[in-house]
PDB file of C-alpha atoms in Angstrom:
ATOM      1  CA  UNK A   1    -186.830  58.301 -80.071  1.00 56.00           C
ATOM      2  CA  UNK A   2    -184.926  61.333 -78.949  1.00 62.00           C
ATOM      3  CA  UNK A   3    -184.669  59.723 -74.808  1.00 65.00           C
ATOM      4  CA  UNK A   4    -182.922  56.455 -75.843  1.00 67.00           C
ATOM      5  CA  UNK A   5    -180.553  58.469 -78.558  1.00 73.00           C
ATOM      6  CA  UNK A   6    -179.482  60.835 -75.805  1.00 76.00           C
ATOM      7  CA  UNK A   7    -179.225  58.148 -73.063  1.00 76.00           C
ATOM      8  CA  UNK A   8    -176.468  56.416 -75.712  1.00 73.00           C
ATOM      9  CA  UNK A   9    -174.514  59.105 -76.109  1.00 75.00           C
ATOM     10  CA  UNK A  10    -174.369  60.211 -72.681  1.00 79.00           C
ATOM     11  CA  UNK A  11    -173.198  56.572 -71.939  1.00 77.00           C
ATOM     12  CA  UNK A  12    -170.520  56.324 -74.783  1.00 74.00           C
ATOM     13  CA  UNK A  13    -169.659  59.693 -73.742  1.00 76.00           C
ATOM     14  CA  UNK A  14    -168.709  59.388 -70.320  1.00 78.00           C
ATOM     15  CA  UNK A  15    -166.662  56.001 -70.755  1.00 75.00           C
ATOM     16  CA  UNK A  16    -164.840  57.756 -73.386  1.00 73.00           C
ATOM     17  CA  UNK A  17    -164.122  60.290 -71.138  1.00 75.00           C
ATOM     18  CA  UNK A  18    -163.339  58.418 -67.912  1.00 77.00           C
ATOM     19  CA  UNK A  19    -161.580  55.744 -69.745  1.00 74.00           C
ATOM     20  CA  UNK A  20    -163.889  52.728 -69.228  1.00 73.00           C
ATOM     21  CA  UNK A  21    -161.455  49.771 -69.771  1.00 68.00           C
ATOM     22  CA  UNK A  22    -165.029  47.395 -71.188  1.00 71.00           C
ATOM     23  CA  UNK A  23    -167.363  49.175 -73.365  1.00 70.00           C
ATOM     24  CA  UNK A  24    -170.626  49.866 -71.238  1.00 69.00           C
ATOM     25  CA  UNK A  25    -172.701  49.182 -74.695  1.00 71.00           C
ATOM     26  CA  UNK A  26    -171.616  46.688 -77.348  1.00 76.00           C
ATOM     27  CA  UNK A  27    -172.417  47.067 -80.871  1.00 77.00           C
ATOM     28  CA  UNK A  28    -175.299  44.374 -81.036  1.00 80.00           C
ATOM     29  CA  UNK A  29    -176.908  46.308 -77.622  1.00 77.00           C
ATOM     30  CA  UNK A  30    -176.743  49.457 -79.366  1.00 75.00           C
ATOM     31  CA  UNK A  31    -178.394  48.234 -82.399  1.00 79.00           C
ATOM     32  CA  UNK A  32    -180.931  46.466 -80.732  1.00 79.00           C
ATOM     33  CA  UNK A  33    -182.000  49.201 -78.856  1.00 76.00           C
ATOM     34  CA  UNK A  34    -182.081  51.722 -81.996  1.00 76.00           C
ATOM     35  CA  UNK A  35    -184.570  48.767 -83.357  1.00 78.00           C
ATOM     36  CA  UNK A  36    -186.777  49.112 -80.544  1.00 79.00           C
ATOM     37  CA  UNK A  37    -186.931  52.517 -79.562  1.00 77.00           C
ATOM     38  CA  UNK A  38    -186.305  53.811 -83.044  1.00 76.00           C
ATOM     39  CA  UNK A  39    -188.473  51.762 -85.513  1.00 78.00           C
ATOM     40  CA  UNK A  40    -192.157  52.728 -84.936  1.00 79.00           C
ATOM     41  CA  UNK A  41    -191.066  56.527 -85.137  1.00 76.00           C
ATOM     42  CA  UNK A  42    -189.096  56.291 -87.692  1.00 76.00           C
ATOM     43  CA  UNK A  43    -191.914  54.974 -89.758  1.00 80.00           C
ATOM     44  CA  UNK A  44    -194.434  57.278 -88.603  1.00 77.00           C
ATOM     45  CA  UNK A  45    -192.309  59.647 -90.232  1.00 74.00           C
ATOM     46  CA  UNK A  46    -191.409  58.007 -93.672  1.00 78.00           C
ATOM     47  CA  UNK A  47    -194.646  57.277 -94.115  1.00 86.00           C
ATOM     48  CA  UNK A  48    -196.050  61.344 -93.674  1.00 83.00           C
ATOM     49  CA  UNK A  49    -194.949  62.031 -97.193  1.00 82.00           C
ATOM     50  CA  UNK A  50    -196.818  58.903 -98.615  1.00 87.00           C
ATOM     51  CA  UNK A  51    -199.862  59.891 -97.054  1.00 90.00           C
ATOM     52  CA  UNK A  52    -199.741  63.599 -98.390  1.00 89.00           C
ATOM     53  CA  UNK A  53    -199.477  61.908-101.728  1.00 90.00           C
ATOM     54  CA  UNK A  54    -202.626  59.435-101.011  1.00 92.00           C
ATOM     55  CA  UNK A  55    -204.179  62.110 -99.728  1.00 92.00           C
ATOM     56  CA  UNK A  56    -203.748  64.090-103.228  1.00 92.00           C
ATOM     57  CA  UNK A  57    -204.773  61.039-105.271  1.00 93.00           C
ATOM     58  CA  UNK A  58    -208.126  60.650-102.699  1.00 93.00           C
ATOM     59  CA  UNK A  59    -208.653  64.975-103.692  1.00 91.00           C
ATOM     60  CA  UNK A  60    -208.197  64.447-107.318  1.00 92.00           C
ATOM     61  CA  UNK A  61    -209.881  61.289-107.504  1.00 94.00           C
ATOM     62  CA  UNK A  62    -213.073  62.773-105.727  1.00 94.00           C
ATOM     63  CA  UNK A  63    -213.119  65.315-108.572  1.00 93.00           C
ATOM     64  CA  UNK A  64    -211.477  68.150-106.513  1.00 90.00           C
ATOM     65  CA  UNK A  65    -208.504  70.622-107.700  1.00 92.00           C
ATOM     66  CA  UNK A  66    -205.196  69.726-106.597  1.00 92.00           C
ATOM     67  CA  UNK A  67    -204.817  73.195-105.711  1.00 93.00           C
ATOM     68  CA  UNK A  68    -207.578  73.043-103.000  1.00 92.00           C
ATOM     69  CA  UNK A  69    -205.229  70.160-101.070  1.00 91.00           C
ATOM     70  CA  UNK A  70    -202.166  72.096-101.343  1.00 93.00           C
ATOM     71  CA  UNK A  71    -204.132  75.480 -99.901  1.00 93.00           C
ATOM     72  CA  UNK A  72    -204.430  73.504 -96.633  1.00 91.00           C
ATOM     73  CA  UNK A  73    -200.623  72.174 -96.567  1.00 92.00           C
ATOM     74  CA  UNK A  74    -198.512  74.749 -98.099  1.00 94.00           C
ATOM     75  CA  UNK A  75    -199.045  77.447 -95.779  1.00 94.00           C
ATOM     76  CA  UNK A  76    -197.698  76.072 -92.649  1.00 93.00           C
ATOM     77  CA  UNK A  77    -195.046  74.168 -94.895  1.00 92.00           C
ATOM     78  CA  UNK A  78    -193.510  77.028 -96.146  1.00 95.00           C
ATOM     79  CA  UNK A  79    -192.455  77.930 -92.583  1.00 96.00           C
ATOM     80  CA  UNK A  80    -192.160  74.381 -91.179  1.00 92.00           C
ATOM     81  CA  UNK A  81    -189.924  72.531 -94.008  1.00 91.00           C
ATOM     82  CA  UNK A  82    -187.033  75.628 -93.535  1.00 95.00           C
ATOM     83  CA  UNK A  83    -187.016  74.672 -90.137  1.00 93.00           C
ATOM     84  CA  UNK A  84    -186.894  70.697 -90.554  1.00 88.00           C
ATOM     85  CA  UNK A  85    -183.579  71.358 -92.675  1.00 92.00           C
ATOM     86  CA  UNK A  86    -182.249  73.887 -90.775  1.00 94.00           C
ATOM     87  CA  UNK A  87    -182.239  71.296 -87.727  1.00 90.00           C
ATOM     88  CA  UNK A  88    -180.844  68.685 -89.437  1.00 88.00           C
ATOM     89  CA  UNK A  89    -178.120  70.752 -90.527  1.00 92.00           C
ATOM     90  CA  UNK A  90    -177.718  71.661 -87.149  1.00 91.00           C
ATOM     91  CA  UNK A  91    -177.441  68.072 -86.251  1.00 87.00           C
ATOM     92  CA  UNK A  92    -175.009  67.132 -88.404  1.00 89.00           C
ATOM     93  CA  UNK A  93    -172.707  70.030 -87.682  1.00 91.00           C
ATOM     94  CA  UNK A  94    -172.814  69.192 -84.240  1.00 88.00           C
ATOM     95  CA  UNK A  95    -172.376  65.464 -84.962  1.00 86.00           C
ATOM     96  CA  UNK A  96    -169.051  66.599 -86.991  1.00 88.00           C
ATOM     97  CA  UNK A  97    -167.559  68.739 -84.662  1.00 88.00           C
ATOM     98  CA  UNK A  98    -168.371  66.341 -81.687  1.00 84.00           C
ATOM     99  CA  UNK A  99    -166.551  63.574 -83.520  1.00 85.00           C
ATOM    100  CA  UNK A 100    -163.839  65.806 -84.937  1.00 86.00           C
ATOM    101  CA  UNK A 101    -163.126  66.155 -80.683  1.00 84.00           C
ATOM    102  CA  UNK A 102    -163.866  62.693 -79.706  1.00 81.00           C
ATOM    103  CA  UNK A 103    -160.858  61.525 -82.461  1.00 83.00           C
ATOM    104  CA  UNK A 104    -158.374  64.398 -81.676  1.00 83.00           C
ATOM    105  CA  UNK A 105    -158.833  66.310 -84.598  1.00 85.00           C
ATOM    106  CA  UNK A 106    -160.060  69.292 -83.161  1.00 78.00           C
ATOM    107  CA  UNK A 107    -160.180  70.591 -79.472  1.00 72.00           C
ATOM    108  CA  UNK A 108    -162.201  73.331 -78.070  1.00 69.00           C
ATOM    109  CA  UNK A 109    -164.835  73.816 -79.728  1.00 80.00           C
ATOM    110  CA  UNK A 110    -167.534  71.627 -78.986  1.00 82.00           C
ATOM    111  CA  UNK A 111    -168.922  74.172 -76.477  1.00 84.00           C
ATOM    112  CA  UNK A 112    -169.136  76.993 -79.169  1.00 88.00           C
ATOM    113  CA  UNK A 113    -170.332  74.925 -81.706  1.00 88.00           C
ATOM    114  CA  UNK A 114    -173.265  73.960 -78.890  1.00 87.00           C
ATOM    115  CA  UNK A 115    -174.037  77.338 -78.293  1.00 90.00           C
ATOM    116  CA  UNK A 116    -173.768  78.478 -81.802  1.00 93.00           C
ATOM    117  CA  UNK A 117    -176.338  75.365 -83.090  1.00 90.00           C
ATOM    118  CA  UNK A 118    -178.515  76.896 -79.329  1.00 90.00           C
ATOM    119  CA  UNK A 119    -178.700  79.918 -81.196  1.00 95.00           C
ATOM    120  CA  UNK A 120    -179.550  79.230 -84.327  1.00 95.00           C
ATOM    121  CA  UNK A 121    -182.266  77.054 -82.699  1.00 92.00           C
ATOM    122  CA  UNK A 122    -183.666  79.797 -80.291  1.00 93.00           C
ATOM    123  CA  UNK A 123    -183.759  82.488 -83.101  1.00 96.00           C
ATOM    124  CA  UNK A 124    -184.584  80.962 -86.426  1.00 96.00           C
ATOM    125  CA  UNK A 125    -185.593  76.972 -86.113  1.00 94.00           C
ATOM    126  CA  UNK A 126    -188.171  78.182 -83.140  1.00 94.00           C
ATOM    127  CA  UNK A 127    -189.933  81.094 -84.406  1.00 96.00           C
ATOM    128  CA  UNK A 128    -190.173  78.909 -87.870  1.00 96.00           C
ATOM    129  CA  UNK A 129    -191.818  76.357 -85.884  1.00 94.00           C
ATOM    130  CA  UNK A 130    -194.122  78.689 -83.908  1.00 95.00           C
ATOM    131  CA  UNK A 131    -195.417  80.688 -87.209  1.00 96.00           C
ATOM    132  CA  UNK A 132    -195.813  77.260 -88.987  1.00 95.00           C
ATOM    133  CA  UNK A 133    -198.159  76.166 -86.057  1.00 94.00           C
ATOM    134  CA  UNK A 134    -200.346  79.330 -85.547  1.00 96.00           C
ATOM    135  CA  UNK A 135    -200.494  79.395 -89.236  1.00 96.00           C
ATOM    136  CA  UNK A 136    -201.846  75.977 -89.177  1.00 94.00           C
ATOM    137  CA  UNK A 137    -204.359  76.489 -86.202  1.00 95.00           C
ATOM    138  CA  UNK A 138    -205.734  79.613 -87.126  1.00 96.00           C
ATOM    139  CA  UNK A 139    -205.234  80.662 -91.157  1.00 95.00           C
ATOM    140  CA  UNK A 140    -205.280  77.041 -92.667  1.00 94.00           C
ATOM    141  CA  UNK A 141    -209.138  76.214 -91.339  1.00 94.00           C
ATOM    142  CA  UNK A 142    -210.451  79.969 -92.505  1.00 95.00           C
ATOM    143  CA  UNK A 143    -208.723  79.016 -96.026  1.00 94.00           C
ATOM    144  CA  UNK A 144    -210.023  75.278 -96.283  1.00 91.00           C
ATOM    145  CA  UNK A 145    -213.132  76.727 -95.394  1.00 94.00           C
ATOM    146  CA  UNK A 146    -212.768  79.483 -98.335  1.00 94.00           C
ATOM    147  CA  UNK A 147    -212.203  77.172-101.067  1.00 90.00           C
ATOM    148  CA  UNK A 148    -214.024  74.249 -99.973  1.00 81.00           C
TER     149      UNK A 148
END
């Protein structure tokens, strides 16, 4: 997902920049290979949520207390859904200000804004991530266990 995103970019990028006179990717290439590269992942994620929810239904449906389910995926959650937004946001910031340079609007500060977002990644997205995994490793088991 993330390979063939970055490999587009970098190509658009550097025949903006060195003034490519043809287009090294046309519009159909790019969206075929977002179709390929993109579609299977995509999915995988849309479809998390869904099975969370089936995954309720199965709980209640077997006669067991919604709040049992949620024991094992809140804990984690509450650390890893801060850091899902706070990366996107991150992403579309930088997607803003790279576009604000790429049409003129702005010059400058695509390097701070880089850094900045590196920051904000290293010392609040990461640790999020980190607690969210040892949390589910080691504290959601002993708790399923507990209630189960």
């Amino acid at each position: 997902l993330l390979s063939c995103n970055i490999g587009e970019i970098i190509t658009l990028f550097l025949a903006t920049v060195f003034n490519f006179h043809q287009d090294p990717l046309v519009p159909v290439q790019l969206l075929w290979l977002n179709l390929v590269t993109d579609s299977l992942p995509a999915l995988a994620l849309g479809v998390n949520g869904a099975t969370l929810g089936l995954f309720a239904g199965y709980y209640v449906h077997q006669g067991i207390p919604l709040w049992k389910y949620l024991t094992g995926i809140l804990p984690h959650g509450i650390f890893e859904i801060p850091a899902l937004i706070l990366s996107a946001a991150l992403g579309l910031y930088l997607c803003r200000t790279v576009s604000d340079a790429l049409l003129g609007k702005q010059t400058g500060s695509v390097g701070a804004a880089v850094r900045q977002c590196g920051q904000i990644l290293l010392w609040w997205a990461l640790p999020l991530i980190a607690a969210a995994a040892v949390i589910e490793t080691y504290v959601t088991p002993a708790l399923i266990q507990a209630v189960l």
